[in-house]
Coordinates of C-alpha atoms and ligand atoms in Angstrom, one line a residue:
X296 CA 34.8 22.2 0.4
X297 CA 36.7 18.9 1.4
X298 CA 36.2 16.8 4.6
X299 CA 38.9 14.5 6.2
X300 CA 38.7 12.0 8.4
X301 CA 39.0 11.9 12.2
X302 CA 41.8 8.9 11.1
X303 CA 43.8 10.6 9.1
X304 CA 43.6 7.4 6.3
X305 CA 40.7 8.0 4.0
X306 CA 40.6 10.1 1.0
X307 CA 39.5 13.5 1.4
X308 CA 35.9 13.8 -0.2
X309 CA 33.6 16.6 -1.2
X310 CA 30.1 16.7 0.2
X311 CA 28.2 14.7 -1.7
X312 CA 30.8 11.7 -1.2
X313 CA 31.5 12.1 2.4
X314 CA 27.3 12.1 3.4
X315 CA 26.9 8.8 0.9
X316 CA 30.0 7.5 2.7
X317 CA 28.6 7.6 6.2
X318 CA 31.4 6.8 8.3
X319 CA 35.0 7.5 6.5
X320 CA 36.7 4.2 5.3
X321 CA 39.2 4.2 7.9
X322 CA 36.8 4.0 10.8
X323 CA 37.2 7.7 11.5
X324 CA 34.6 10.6 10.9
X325 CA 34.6 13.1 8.7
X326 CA 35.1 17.1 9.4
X327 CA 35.2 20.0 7.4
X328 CA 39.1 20.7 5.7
X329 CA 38.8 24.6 7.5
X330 CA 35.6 26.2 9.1
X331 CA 34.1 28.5 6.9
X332 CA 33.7 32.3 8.7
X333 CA 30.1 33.8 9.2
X334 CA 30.9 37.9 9.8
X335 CA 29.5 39.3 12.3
X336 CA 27.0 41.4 10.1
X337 CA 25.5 38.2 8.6
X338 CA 25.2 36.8 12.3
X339 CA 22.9 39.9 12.8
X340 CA 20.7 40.0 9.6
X341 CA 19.8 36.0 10.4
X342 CA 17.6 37.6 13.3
X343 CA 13.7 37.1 12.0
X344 CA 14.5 35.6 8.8
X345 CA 12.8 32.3 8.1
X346 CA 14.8 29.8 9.1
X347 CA 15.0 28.0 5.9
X348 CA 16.6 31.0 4.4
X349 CA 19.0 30.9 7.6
X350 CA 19.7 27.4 6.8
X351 CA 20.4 28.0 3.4
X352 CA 23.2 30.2 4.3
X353 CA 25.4 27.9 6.7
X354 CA 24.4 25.0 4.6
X355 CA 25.8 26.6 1.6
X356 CA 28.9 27.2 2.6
X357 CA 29.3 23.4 3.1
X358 CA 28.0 22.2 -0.3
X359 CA 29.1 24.7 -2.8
X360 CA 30.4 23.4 -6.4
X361 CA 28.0 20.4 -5.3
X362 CA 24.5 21.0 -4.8
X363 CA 23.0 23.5 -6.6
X364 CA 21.8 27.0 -5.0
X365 CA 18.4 26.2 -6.8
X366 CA 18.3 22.7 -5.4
X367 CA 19.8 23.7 -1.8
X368 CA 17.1 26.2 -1.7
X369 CA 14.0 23.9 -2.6
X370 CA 15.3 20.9 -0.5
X371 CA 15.3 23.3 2.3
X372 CA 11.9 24.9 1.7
X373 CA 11.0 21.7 1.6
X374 CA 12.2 19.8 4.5
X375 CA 11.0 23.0 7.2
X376 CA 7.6 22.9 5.7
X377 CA 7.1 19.5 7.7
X378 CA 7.5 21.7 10.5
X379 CA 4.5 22.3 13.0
X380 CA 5.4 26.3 13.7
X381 CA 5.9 28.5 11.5
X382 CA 9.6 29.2 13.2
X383 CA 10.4 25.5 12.9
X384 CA 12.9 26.1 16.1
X385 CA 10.8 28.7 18.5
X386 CA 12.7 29.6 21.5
X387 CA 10.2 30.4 24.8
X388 CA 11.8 32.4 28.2
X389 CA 11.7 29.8 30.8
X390 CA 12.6 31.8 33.5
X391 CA 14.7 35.3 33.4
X392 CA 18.0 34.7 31.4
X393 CA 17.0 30.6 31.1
X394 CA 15.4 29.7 27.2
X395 CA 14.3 27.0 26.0
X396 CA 15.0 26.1 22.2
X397 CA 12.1 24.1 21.4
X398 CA 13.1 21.6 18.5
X399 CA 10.3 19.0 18.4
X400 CA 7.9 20.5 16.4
X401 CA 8.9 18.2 13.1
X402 CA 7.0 15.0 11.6
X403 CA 8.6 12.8 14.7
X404 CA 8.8 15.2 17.8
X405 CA 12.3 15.2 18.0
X406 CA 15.4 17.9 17.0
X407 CA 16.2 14.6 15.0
X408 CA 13.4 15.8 12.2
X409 CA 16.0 18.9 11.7
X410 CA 18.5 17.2 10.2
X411 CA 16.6 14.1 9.1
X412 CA 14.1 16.1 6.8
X413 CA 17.1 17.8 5.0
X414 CA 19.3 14.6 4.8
X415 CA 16.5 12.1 3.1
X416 CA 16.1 14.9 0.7
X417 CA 20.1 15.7 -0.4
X418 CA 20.5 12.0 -0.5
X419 CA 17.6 11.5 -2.9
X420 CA 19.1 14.3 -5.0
X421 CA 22.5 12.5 -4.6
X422 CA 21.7 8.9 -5.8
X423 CA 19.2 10.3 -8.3
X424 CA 21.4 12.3 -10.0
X425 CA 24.3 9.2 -9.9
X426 CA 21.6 6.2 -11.0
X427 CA 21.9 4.5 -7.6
X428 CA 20.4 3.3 -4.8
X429 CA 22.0 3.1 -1.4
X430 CA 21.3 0.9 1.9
X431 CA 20.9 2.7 4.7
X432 CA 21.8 1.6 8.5
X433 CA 21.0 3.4 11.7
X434 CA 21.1 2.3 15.0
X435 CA 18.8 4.0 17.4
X436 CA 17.4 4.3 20.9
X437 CA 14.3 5.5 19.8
X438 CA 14.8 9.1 18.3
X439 CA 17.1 8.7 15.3
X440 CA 14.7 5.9 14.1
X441 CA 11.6 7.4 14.1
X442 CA 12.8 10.3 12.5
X443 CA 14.5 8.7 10.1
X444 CA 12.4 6.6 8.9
X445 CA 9.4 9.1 8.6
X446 CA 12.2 11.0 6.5
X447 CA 13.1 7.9 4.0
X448 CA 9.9 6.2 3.6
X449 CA 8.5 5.7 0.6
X450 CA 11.4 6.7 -1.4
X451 CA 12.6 4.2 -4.2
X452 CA 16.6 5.4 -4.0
X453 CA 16.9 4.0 -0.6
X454 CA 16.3 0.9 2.0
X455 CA 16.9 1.4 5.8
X456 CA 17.0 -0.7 8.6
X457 CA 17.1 0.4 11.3
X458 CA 18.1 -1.4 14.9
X459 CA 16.9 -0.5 18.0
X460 CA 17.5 -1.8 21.5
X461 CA 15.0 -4.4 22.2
X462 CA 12.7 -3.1 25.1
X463 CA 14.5 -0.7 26.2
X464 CA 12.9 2.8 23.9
X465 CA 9.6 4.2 25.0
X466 CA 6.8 2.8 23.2
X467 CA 5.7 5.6 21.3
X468 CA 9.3 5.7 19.7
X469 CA 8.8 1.7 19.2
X470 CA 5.5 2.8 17.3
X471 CA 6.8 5.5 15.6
X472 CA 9.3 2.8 14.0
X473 CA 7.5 -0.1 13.7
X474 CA 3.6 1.3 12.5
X475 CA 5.7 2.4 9.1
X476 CA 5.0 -0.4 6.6
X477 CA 6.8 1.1 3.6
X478 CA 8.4 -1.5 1.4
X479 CA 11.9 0.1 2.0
X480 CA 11.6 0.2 5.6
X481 CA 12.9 -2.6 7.7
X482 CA 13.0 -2.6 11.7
X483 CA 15.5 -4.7 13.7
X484 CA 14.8 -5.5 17.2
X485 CA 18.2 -6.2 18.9
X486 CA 19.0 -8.4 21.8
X487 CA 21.2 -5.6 23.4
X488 CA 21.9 -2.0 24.1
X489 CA 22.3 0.9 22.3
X490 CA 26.0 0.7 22.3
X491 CA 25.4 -3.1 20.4
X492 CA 23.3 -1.3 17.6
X493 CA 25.6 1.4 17.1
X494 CA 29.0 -1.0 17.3
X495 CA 27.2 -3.5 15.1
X496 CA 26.5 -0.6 12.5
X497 CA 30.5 0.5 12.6
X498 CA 31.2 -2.9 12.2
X499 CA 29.0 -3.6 9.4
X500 CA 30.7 0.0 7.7
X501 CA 34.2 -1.4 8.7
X502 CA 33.0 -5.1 6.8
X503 CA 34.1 -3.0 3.0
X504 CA 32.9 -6.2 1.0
X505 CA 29.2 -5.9 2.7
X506 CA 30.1 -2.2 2.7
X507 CA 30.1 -2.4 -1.1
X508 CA 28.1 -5.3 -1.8
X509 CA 24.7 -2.9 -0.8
X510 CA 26.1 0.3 -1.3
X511 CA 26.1 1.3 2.6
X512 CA 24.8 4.6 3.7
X513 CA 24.2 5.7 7.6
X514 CA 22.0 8.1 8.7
X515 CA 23.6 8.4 12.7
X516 CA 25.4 11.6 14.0
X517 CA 28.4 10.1 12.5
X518 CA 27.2 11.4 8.7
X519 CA 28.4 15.1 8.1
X520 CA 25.3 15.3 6.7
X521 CA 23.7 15.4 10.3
X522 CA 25.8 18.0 11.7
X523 CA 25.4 20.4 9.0
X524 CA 22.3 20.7 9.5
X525 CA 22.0 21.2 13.3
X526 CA 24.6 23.8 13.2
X527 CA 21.8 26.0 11.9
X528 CA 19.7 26.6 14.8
X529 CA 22.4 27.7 17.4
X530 CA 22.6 30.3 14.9
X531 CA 19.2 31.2 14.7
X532 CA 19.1 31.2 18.2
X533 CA 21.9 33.5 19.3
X534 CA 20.7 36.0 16.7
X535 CA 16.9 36.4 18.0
X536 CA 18.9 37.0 21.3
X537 CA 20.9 39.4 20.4
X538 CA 24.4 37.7 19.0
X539 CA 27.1 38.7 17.7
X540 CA 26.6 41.9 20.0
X541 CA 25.5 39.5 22.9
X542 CA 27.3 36.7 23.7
X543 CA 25.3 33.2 24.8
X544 CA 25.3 29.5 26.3
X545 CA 23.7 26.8 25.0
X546 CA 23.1 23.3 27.4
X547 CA 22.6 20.7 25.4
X548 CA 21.6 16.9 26.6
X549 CA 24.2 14.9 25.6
X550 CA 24.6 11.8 24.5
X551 CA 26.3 11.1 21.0
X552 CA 28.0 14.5 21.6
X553 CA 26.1 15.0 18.0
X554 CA 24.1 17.7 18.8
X555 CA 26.4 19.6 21.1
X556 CA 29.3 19.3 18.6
X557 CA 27.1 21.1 16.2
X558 CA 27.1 23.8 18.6
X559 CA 31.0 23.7 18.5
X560 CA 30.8 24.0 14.9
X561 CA 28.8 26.7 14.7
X562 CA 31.3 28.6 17.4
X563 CA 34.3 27.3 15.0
X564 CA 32.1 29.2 12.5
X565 CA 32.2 32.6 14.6
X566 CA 29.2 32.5 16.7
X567 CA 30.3 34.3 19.8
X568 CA 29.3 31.4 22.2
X569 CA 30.6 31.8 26.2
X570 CA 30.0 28.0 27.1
X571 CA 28.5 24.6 25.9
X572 CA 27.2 23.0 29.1
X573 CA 27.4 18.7 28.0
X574 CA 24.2 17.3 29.8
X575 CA 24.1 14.1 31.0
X576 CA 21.7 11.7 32.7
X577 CA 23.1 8.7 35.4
X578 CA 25.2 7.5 32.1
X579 CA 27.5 10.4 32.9
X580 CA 30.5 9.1 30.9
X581 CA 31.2 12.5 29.4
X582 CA 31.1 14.6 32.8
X583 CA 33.3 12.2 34.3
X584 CA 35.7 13.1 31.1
X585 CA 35.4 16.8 31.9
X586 CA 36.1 16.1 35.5
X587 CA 38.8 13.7 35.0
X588 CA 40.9 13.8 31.5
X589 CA 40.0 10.3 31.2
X590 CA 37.3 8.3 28.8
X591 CA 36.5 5.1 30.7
X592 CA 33.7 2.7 30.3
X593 CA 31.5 1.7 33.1
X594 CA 28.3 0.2 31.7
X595 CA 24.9 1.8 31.0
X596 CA 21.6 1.7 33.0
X597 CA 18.2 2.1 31.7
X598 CA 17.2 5.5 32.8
X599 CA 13.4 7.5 31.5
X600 CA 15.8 9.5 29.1
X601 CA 16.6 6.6 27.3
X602 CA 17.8 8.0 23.9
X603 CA 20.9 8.8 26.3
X604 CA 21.5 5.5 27.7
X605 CA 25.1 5.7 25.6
X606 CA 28.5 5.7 26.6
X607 CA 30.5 5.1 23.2
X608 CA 29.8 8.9 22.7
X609 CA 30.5 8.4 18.4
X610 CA 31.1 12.2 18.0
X611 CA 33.3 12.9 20.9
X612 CA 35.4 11.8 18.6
X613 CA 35.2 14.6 16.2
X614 CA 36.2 16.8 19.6
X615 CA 39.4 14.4 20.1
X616 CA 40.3 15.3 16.3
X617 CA 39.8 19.5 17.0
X618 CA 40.9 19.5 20.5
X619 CA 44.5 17.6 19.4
X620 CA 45.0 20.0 16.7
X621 CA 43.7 17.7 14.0
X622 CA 46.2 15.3 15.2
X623 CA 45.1 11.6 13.6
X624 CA 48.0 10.1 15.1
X625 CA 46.7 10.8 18.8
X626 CA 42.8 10.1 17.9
X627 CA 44.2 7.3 16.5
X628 CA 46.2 6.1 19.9
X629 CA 42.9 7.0 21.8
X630 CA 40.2 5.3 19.8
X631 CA 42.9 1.9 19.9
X632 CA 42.9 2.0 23.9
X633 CA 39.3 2.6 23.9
X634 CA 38.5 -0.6 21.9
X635 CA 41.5 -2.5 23.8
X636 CA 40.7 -1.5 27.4
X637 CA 37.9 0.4 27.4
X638 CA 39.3 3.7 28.2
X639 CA 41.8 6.8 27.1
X640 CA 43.7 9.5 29.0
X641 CA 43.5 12.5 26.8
X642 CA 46.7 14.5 26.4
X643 CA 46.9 17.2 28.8
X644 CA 46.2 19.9 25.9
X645 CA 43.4 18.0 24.3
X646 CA 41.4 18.6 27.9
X647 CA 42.8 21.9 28.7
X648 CA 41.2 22.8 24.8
X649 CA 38.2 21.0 25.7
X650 CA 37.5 22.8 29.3
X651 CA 38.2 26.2 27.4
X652 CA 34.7 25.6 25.7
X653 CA 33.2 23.2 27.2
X654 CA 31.4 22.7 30.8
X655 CA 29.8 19.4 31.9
X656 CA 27.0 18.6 34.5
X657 CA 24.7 15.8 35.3
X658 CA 21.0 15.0 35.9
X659 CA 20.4 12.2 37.7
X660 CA 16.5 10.0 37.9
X661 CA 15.5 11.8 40.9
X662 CA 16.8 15.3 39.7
X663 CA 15.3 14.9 36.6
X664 CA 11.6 14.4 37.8
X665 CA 11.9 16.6 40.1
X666 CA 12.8 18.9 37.3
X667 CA 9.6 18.1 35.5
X668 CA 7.4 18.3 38.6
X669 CA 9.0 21.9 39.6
X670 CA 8.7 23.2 36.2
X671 CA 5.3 22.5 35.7
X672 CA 4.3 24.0 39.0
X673 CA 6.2 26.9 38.1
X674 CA 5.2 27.8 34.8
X675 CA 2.9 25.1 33.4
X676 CA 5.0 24.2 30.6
X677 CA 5.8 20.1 30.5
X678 CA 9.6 18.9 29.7
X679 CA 10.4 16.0 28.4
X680 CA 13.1 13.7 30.2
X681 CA 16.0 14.6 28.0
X682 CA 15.2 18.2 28.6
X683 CA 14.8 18.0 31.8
X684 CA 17.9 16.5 32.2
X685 CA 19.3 19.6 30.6
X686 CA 17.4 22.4 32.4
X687 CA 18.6 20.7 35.8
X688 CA 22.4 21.2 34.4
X689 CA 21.7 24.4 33.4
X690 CA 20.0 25.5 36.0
X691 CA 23.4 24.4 38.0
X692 CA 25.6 26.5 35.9
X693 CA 27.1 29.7 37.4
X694 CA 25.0 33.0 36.9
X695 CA 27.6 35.1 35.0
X696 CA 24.3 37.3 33.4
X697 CA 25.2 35.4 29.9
X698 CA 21.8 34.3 28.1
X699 CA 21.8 30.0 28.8
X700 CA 20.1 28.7 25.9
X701 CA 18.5 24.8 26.7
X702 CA 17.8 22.9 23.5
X703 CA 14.4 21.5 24.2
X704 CA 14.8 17.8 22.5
X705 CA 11.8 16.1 21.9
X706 CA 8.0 16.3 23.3
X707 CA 7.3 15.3 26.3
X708 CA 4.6 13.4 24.6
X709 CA 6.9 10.9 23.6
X710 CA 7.7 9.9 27.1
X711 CA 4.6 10.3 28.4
X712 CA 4.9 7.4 31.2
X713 CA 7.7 9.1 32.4
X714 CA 6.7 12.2 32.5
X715 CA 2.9 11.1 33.9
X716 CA 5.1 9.8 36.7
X717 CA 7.3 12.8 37.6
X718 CA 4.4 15.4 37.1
X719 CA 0.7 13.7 37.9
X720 CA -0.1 15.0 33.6
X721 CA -0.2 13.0 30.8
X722 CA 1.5 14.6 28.0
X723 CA -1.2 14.0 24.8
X724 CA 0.1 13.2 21.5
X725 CA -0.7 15.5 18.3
X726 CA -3.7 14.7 16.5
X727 CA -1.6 13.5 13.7
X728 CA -0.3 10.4 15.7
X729 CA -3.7 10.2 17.7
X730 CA -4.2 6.6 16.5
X731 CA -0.6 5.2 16.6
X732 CA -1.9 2.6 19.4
X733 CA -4.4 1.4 17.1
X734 CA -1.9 0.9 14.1
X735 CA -0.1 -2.6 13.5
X736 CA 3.3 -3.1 13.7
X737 CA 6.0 -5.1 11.7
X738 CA 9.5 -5.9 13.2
X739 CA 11.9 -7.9 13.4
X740 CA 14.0 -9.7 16.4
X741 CA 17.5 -10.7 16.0
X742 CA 20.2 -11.8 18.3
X743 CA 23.3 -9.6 18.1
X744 CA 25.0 -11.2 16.2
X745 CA 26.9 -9.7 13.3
X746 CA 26.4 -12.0 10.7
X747 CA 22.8 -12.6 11.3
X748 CA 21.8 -9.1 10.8
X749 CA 24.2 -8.6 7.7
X750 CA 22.2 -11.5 6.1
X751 CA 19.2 -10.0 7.0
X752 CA 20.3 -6.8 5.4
X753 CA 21.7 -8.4 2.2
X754 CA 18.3 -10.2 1.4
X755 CA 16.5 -7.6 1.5
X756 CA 18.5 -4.8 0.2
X757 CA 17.7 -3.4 -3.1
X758 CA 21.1 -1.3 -4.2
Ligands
LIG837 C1 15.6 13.4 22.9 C2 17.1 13.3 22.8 N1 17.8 14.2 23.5 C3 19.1 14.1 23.4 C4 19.8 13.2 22.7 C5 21.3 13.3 22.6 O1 21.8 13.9 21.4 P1 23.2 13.5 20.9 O2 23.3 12.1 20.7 O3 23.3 14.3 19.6 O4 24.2 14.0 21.9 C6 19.1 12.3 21.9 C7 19.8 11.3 21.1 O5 20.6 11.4 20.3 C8 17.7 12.3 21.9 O6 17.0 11.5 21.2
LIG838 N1 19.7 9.1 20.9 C1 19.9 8.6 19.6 C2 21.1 7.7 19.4 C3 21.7 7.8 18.0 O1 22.2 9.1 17.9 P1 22.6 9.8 16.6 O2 22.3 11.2 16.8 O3 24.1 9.5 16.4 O4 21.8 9.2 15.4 C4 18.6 8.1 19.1 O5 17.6 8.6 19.4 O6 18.6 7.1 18.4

């Protein structure tokens, strides 16, 4: 299998190139050459298999002549053992027709652990077959960090740093980060937003001296290597519901557009998906997209669903590249009047594509506590922010007797201000991360400024 960029410039790569490679040379992202097909009898037979074996079979079809089956197999064994429940992804009946797809029960209590756990462990395999060591960048607000560096740490074929908005994640992500004193594991507290973590980390991928002087590696949404692995569970899902026989939506909170693409992929794939319902919080620059046929940047505000405070949505981009019939030339136009005036019109059948799959709603701060508060009265079961934020779309959405599937995305323990607020309960944290108040902490502030924290890296970097 090959993978091509969103750009149309890079080289084509196999699998084991494009995950090292992060983010494709010519600033674009990289997507599968042609969707492999799942038949509709394999759909079926996923239903009650352990989901390791589930994964194994999408995965496969990505990495073959690559990794081998052996290997594939133990790395995934592997990586779901972290997992808390025995069905690493549980899905739970919210109310009649409404599930919830809980994926927090990994090492970091977010659906970040999914991919993360597998990704650490197919680099490793990568760079220890080659002889190398790689640096490793992510930027985070709060989710992609934890998990990512609970997924690296320790291991000698890697550094990461990771950067993460200044003040602005909950603390028990900042812990999560920070209480990891691993030699290989360096945290960066910006002076900015999200968006100035994630543009510096493009930047520092689009800098191909530093790119090659440490060996760069990412770890965002924007690494194949991430979306692979979260195609698995729409999968899983669909089939304990019934699929391919019975049709299903999934909402998903949005704010990368990583997670949600997955589920594209998965319908590329043949999973008879009806909708994918893009939730947003108050930063609603993706409904406004679906509403209007036009990308346009207005600024983010803090909300208590912080990890999507984003509006440089990186895999929307991957959507662009699908939706214009894998036209390079047109993501190209877009992604040049997005960085020169902060905004695209999408071609008229890039949209009409996009609305054909895709339906957007939004949360905002009062609807989302409200969310918590109601759902706890009514069944007792605590949501986290982010998921809130998605139930409230989804609970929005026309009734057309279609399964809607929310993906659960993180622990409401990891918000638990938040939540305390909107509900009068404060979430408890599992006993595993009981004493994370107590541990000490090591990071590091920076301005944002590009050279500063490519200095920072090169010092420290081991590849
Ligand atoms: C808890 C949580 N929910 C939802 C999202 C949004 O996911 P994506 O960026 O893949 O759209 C994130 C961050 O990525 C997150 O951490
Ligand atoms: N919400 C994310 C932001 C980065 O997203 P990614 O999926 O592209 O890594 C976070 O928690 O850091």
């Amino acid at each position: 299998m090959q993978f091509v960029s969103t750009r149309g410039q890079a080289p084509a790569l196999g699998f084991s190139d494009a995950v090292l490679a992060g983010l494709a040379a010519d600033g674009g992202l990289y997507v599968p050459a042609s969707w492999p097909q799942v038949s509709a009898d394999e759909i079926a037979s996923f239903a009650g298999k352990p989901y390791a074996d589930v994964a194994y079979a999408i995965i496969s079809r990505f990495t073959e002549g690559e990794i081998p089956a052996a290997k594939l197999k133990s790395i995934l064994e592997e990586a779901y053992a972290t997992f808390r429940h025995p069905s690493v992804t549980p899905l739970l009946e919210l109310e009649p027709g409404h599930f919830v797809l809980e994926l927090f029960h990994g090492p970091t209590l977010a659906f970040k652990d999914v991919a993360m756990q597998f990704l650490s462990r197919v680099m490793d395999h990568i760079l220890l077959e080659r002889g190398l060591k790689a640096t490793i960048v992510g930027a985070t607000s709060g989710d992609t960090g934890s998990a990512a560096i609970e997924a690296f740490r320790g291991r000698d074929t890697t550094d990461i740093f990771i950067l993460h908005p200044k003040g602005r994640t909950s603390e028990v992500q900042r812990r999560q980060m920070t209480t990891v004193l691993d030699d290989n594991v360096h945290n960066i507290a910006l002076e900015g937003a999200f968006d100035d973590c994630q543009d510096a980390v493009k930047a520092m991928f689009n800098n191909h001296a530093f790119r090659d002087r440490v060996r760069l590696s990412g770890v965002n949404s924007i690494n194949w290597g991430r979306i692979v692995a979260q195609i698995v569970y729409y999968f899983t899902a669909a089939a304990a519901l019934g699929s391919p026989h019975r049709k299903v939506s999934f909402t998903v909170p949005t704010g990368n557009f990583g997670d949600i693409f997955a589920g594209y992929c998965a319908k590329a794939m043949g999973l008879p998906i009806e909708r994918l319902v893009i939730a947003t919080n108050a930063n609603d620059i993706l409904r406004r997209t679906l509403d209007t046929g036009r990308y346009e940047m207005t600024g983010v505000a803090p909300t208590i669903s912080p990890s999507m405070d984003i509006q440089i949505s990186s895999n929307f981009e991957r959507l662009l590249f699908e939706s214009a019939g894998r036209d390079a030339d047109a993501v190209n136009r877009m992604m040049a009047g997005l960085k020169q005036s902060r905004g695209f019109d999408l071609p008229e059948t890039s949209i009409a594509a996009i609305r054909r799959d895709f339906a957007a709603g939004t949360t905002d701060e009062a609807a989302t506590r409200a969310v918590i508060a109601q759902t706890h009265k009514a069944s007792s079961y605590l949501l986290d922010p982010h998921t809130a934020v998605g139930v409230g779309v989804a609970r929005s959405q026309p009734h057309d007797g279609t399964p809607m599937i929310t993906l659960a995305t993180a622990h409401p323990a990891k918000f638990p201000a938040a939540v305390a607020e909107a509900s009068g309960i404060e979430p408890a944290l599992p006993a595993w991360l009981g004493n994370l108040y107590e541990r000490p902490e090591r990071v590091t502030v920076l301005a944002n400024d590009q050279r500063l924290i490519e200095d920072f890296i090169v010092a420290r970097s081991r590849a």
